[in-house]
mmCIF file with all atom_site columns, C-alpha atoms in Angstrom:
data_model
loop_
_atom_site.group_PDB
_atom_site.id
_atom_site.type_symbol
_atom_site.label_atom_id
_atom_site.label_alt_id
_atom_site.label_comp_id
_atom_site.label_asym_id
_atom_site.label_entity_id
_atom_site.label_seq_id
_atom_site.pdbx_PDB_ins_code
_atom_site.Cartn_x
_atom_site.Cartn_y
_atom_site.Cartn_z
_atom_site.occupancy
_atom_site.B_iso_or_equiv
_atom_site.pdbx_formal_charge
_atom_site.auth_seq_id
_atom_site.auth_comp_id
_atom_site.auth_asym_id
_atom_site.auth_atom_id
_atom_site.pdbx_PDB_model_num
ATOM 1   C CA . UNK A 1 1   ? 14.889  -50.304 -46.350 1.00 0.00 ? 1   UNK A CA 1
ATOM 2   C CA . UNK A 1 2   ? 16.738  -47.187 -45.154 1.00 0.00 ? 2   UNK A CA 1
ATOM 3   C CA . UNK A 1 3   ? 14.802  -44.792 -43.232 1.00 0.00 ? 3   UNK A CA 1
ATOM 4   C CA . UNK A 1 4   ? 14.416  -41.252 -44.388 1.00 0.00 ? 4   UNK A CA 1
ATOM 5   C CA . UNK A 1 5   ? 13.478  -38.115 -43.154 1.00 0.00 ? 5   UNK A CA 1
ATOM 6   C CA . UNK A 1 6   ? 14.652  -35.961 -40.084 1.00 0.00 ? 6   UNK A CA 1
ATOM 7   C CA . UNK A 1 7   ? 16.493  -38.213 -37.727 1.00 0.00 ? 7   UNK A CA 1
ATOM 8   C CA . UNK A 1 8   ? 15.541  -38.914 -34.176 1.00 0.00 ? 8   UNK A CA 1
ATOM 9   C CA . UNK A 1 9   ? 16.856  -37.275 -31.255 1.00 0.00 ? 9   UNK A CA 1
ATOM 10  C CA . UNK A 1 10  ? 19.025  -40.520 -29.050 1.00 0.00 ? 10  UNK A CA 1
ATOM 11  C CA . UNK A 1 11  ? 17.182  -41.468 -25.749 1.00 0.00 ? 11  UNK A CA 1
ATOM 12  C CA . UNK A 1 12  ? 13.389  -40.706 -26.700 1.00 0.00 ? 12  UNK A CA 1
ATOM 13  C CA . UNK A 1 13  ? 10.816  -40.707 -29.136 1.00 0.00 ? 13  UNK A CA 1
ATOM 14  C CA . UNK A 1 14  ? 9.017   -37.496 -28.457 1.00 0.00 ? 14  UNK A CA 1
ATOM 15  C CA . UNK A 1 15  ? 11.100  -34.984 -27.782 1.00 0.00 ? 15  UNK A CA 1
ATOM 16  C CA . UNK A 1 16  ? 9.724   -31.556 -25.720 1.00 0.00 ? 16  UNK A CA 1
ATOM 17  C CA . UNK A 1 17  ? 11.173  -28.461 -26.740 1.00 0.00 ? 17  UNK A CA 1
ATOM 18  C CA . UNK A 1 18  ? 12.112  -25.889 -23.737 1.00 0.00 ? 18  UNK A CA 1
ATOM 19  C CA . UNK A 1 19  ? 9.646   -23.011 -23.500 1.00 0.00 ? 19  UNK A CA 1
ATOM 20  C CA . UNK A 1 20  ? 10.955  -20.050 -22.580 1.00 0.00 ? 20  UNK A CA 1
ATOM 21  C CA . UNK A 1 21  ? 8.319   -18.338 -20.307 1.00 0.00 ? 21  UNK A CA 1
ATOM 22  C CA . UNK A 1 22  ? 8.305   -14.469 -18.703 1.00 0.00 ? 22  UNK A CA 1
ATOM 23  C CA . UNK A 1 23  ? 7.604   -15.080 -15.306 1.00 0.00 ? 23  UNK A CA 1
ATOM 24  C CA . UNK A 1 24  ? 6.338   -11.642 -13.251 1.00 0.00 ? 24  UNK A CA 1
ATOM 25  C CA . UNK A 1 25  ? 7.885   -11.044 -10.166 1.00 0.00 ? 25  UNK A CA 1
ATOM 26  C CA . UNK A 1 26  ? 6.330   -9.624  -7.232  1.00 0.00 ? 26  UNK A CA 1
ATOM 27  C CA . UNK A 1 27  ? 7.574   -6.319  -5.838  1.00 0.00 ? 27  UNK A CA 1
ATOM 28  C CA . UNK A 1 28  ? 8.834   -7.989  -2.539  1.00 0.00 ? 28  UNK A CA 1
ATOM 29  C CA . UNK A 1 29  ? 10.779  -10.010 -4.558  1.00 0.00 ? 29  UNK A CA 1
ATOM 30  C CA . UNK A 1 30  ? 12.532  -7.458  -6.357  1.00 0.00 ? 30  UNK A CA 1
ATOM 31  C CA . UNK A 1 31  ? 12.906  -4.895  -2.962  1.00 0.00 ? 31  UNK A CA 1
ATOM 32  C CA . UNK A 1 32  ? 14.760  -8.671  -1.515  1.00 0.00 ? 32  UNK A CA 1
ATOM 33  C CA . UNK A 1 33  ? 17.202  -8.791  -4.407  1.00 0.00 ? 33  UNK A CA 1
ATOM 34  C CA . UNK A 1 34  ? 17.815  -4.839  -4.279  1.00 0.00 ? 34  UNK A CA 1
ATOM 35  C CA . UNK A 1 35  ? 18.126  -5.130  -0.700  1.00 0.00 ? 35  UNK A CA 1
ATOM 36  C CA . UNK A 1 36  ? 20.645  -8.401  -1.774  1.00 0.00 ? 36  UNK A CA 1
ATOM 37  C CA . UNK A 1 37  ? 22.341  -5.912  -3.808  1.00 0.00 ? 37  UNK A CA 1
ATOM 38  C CA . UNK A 1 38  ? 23.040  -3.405  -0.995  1.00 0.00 ? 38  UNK A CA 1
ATOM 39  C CA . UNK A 1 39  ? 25.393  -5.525  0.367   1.00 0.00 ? 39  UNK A CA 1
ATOM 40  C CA . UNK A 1 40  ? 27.232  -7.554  -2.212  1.00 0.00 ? 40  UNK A CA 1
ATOM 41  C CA . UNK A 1 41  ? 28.426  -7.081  -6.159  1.00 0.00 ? 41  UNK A CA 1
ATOM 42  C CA . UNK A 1 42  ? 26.610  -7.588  -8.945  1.00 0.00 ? 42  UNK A CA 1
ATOM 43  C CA . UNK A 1 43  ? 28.059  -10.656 -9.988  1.00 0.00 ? 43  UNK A CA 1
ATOM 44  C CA . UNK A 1 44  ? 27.576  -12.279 -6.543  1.00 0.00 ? 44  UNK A CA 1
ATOM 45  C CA . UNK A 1 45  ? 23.582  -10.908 -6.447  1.00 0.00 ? 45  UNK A CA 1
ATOM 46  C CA . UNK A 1 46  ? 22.979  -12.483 -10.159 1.00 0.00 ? 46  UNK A CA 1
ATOM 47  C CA . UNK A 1 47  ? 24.250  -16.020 -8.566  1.00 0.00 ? 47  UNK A CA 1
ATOM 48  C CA . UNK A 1 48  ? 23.036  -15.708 -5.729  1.00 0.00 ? 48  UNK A CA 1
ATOM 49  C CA . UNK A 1 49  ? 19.330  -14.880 -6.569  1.00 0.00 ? 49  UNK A CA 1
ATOM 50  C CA . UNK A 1 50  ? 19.123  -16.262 -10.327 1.00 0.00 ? 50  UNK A CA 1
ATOM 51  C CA . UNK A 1 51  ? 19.622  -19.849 -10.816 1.00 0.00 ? 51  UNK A CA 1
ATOM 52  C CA . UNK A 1 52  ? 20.040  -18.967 -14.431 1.00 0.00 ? 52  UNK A CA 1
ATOM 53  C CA . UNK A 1 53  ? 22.897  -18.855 -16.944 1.00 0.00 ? 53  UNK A CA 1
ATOM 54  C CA . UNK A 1 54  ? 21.498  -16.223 -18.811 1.00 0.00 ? 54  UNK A CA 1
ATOM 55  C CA . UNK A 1 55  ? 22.793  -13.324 -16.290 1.00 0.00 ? 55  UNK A CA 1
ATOM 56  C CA . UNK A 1 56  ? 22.994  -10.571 -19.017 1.00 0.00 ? 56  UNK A CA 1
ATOM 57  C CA . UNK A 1 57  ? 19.143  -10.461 -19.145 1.00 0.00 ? 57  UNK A CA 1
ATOM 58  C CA . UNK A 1 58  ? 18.755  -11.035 -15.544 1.00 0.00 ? 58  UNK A CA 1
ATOM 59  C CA . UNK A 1 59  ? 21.105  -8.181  -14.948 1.00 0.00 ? 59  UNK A CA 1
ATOM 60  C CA . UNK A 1 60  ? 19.255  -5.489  -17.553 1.00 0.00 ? 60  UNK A CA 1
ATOM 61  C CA . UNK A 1 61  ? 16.193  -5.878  -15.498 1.00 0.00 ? 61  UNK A CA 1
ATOM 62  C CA . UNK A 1 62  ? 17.959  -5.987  -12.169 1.00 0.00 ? 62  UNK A CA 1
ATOM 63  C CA . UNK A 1 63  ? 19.304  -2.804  -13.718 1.00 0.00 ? 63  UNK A CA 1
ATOM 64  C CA . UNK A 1 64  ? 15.531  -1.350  -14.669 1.00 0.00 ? 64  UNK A CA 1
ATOM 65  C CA . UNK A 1 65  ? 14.267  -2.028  -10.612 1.00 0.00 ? 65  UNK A CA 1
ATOM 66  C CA . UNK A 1 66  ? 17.455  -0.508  -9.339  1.00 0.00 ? 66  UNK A CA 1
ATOM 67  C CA . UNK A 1 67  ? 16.150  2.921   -11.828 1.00 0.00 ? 67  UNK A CA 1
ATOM 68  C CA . UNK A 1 68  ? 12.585  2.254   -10.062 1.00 0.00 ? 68  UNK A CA 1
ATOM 69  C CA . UNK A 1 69  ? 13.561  1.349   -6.662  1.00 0.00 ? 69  UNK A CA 1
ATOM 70  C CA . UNK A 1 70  ? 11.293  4.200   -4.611  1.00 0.00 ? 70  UNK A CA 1
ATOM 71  C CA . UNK A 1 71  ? 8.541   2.917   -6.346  1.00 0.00 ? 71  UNK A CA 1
ATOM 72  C CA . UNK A 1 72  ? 9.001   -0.411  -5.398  1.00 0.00 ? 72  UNK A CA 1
ATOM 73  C CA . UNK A 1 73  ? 9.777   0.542   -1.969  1.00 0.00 ? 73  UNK A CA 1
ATOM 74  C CA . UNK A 1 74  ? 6.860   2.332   -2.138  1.00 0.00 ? 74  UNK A CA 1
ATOM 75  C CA . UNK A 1 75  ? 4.713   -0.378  -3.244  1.00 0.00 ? 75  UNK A CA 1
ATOM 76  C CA . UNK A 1 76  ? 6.374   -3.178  -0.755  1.00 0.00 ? 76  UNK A CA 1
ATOM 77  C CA . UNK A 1 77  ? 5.171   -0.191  1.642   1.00 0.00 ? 77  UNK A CA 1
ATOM 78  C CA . UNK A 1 78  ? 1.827   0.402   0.897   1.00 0.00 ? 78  UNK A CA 1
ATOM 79  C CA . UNK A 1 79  ? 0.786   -2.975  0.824   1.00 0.00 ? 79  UNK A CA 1
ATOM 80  C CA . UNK A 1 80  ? 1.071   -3.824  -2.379  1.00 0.00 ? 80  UNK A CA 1
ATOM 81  C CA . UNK A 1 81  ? 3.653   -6.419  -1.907  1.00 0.00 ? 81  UNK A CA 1
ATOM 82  C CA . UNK A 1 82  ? 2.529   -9.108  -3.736  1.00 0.00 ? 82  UNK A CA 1
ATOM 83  C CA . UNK A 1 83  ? 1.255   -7.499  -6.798  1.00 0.00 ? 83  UNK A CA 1
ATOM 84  C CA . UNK A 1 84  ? 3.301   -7.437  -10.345 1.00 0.00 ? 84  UNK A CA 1
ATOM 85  C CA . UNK A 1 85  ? 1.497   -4.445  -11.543 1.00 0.00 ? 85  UNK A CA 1
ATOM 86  C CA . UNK A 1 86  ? -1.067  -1.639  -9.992  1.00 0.00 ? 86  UNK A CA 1
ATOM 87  C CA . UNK A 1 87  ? -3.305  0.250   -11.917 1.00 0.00 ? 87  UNK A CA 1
ATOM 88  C CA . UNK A 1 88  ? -3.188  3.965   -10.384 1.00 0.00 ? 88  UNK A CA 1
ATOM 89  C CA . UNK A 1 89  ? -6.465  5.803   -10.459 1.00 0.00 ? 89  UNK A CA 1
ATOM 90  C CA . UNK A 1 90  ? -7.277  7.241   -14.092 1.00 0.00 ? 90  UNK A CA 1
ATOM 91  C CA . UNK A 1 91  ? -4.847  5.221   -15.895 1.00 0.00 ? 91  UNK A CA 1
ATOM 92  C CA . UNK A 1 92  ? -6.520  3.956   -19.321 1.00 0.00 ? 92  UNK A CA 1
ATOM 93  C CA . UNK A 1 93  ? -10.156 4.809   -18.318 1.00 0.00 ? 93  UNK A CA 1
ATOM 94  C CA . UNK A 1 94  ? -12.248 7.653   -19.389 1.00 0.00 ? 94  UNK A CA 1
ATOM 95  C CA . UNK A 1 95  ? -13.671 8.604   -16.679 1.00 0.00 ? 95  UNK A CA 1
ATOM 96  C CA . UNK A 1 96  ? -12.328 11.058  -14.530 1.00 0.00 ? 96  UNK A CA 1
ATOM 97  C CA . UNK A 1 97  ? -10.176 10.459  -11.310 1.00 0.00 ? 97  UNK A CA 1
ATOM 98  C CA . UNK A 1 98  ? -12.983 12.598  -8.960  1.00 0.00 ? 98  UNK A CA 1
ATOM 99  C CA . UNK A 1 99  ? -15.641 10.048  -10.615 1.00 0.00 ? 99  UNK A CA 1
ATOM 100 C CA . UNK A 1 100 ? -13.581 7.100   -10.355 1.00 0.00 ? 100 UNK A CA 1
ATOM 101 C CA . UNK A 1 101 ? -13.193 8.045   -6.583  1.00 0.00 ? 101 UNK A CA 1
ATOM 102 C CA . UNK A 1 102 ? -16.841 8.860   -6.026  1.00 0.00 ? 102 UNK A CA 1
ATOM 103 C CA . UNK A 1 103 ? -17.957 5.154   -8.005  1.00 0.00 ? 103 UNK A CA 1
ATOM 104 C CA . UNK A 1 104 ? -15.044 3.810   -5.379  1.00 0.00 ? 104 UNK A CA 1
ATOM 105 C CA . UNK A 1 105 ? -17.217 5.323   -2.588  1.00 0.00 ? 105 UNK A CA 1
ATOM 106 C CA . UNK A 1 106 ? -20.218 4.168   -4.165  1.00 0.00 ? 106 UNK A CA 1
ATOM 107 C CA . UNK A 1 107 ? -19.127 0.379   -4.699  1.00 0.00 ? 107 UNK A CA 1
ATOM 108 C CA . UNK A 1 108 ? -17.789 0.909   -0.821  1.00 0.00 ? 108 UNK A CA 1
ATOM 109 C CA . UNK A 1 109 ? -21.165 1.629   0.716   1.00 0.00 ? 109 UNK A CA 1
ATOM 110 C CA . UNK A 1 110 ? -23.173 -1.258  -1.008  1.00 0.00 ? 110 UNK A CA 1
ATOM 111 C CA . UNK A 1 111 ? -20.826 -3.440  -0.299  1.00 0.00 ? 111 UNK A CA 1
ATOM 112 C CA . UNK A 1 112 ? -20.764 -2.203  3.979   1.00 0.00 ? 112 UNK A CA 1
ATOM 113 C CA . UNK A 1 113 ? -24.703 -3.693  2.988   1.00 0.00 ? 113 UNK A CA 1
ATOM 114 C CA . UNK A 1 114 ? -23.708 -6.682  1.564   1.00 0.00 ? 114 UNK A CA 1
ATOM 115 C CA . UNK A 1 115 ? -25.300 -5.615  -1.875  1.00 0.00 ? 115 UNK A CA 1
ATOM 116 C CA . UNK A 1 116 ? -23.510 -7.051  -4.947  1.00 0.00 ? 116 UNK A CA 1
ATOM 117 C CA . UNK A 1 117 ? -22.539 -4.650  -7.222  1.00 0.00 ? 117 UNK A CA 1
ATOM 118 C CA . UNK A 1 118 ? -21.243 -6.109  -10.359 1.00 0.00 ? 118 UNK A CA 1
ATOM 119 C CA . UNK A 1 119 ? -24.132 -5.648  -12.073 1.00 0.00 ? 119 UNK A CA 1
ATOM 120 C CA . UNK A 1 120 ? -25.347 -1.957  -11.261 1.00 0.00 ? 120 UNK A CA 1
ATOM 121 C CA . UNK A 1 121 ? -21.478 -0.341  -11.562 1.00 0.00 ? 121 UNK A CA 1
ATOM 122 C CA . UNK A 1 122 ? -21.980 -0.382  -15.487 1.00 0.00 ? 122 UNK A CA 1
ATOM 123 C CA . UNK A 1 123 ? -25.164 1.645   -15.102 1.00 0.00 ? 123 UNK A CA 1
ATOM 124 C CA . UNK A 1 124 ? -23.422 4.280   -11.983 1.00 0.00 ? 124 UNK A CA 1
ATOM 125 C CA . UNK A 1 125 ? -20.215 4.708   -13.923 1.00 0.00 ? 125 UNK A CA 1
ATOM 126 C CA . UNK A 1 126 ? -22.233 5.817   -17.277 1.00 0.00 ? 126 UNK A CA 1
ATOM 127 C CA . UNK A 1 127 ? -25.064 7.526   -14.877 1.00 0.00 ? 127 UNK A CA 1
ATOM 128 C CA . UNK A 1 128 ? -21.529 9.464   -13.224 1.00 0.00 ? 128 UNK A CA 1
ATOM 129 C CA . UNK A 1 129 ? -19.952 9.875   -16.832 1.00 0.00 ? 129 UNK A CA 1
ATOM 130 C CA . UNK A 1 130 ? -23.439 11.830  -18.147 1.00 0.00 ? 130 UNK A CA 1
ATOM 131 C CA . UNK A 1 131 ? -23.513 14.099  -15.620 1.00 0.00 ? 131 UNK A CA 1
ATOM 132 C CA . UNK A 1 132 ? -20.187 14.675  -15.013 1.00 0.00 ? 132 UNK A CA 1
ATOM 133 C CA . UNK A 1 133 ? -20.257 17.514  -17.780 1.00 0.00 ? 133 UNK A CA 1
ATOM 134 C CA . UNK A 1 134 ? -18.996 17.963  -21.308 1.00 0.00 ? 134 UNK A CA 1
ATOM 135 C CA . UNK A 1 135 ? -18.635 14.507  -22.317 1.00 0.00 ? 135 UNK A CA 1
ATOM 136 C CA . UNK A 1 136 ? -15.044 13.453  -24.503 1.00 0.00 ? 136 UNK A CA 1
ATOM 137 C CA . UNK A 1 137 ? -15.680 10.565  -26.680 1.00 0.00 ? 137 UNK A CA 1
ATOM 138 C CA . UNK A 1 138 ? -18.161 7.349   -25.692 1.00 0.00 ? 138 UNK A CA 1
ATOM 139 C CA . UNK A 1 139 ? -17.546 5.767   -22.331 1.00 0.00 ? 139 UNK A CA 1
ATOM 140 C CA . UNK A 1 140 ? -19.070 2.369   -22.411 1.00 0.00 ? 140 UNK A CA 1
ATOM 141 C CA . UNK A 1 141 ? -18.018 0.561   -19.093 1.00 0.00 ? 141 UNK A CA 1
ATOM 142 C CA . UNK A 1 142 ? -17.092 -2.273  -19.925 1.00 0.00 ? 142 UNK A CA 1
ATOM 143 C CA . UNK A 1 143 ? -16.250 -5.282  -18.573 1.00 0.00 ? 143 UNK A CA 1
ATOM 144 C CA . UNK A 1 144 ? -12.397 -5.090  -19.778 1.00 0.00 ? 144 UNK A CA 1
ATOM 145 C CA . UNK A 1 145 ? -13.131 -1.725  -17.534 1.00 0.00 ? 145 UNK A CA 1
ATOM 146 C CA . UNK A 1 146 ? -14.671 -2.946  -14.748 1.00 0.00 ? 146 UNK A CA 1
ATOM 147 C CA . UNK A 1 147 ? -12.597 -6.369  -13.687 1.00 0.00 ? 147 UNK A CA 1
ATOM 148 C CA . UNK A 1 148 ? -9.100  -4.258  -13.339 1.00 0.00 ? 148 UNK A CA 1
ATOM 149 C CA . UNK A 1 149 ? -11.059 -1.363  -11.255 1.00 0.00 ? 149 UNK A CA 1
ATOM 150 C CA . UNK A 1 150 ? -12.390 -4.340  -9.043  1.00 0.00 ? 150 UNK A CA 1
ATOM 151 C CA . UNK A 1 151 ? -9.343  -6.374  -8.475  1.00 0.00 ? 151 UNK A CA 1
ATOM 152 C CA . UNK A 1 152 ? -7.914  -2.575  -7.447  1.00 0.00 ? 152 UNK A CA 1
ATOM 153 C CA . UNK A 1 153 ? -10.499 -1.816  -5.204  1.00 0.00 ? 153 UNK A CA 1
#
């Protein structure tokens, strides 16, 4: 009987498809290949520091760090090196920068004691947010809140 149906691919009987996955790059990374870039072409960076075929894309965001290159300097600089993205102070939170800074402090002396703090910095940051003064909207702390402001500080 003939076989019907989609016909197999030669050479395998399960066949993978290729995933095509973003991959961040750190900003040391990207201050290398600028630095790459300094001293050769375009062409000649995109070989040299892509082992891809796909240089168009490669080149657009190559493109996008060369736009942002103080920051990344800046960054490599500051000791944030390794890091794909930084949260600055403020960004997406409601609390205020001066009461992010003074929880920051706060966290910073418990911790000199060796006191966890995980589990009281819900109750400070709301404590900080109520007496802060006119309160905007519902700040709730939470833990999609906390974990970045942790990893930062």
């Amino acid at each position: 009987m003939a076989r019907t149906g989609r016909l197999r691919k030669a050479g395998s009987s399960v066949t993978k498809l290729k995933q095509y996955k973003w991959v961040a790059k750190d900003y040391a990374y990207k201050l290398r290949v600028l630095e790459y870039l300094d001293t050769s072409t375009m062409p000649a960076s995109m070989a040299e520091c892509f082992r891809s075929s796909n240089f168009n894309s490669k080149q657009r965001e190559v493109n996008a760090w060369k736009k942002l290159r103080a920051v990344i300097e800046a960054k490599v600089a500051g000791g944030s090196r390794y890091h794909q993205r930084c949260r600055t102070l403020g960004m997406g939170a409601t609390l205020p920068v001066e009461l992010e800074e003074q929880l920051v402090r706060w966290i910073n002396e418990l911790r000199a004691d060796g006191v966890p703090v995980t589990s009281m910095m819900p109750k400070q940051a709301q404590e900080l947010y109520r007496t802060s003064g006119p309160c905007i909207g519902l700040f709730k702390a939470s833990w999609s809140w906390q974990k970045p402001l942790l990893r930062h500080h």
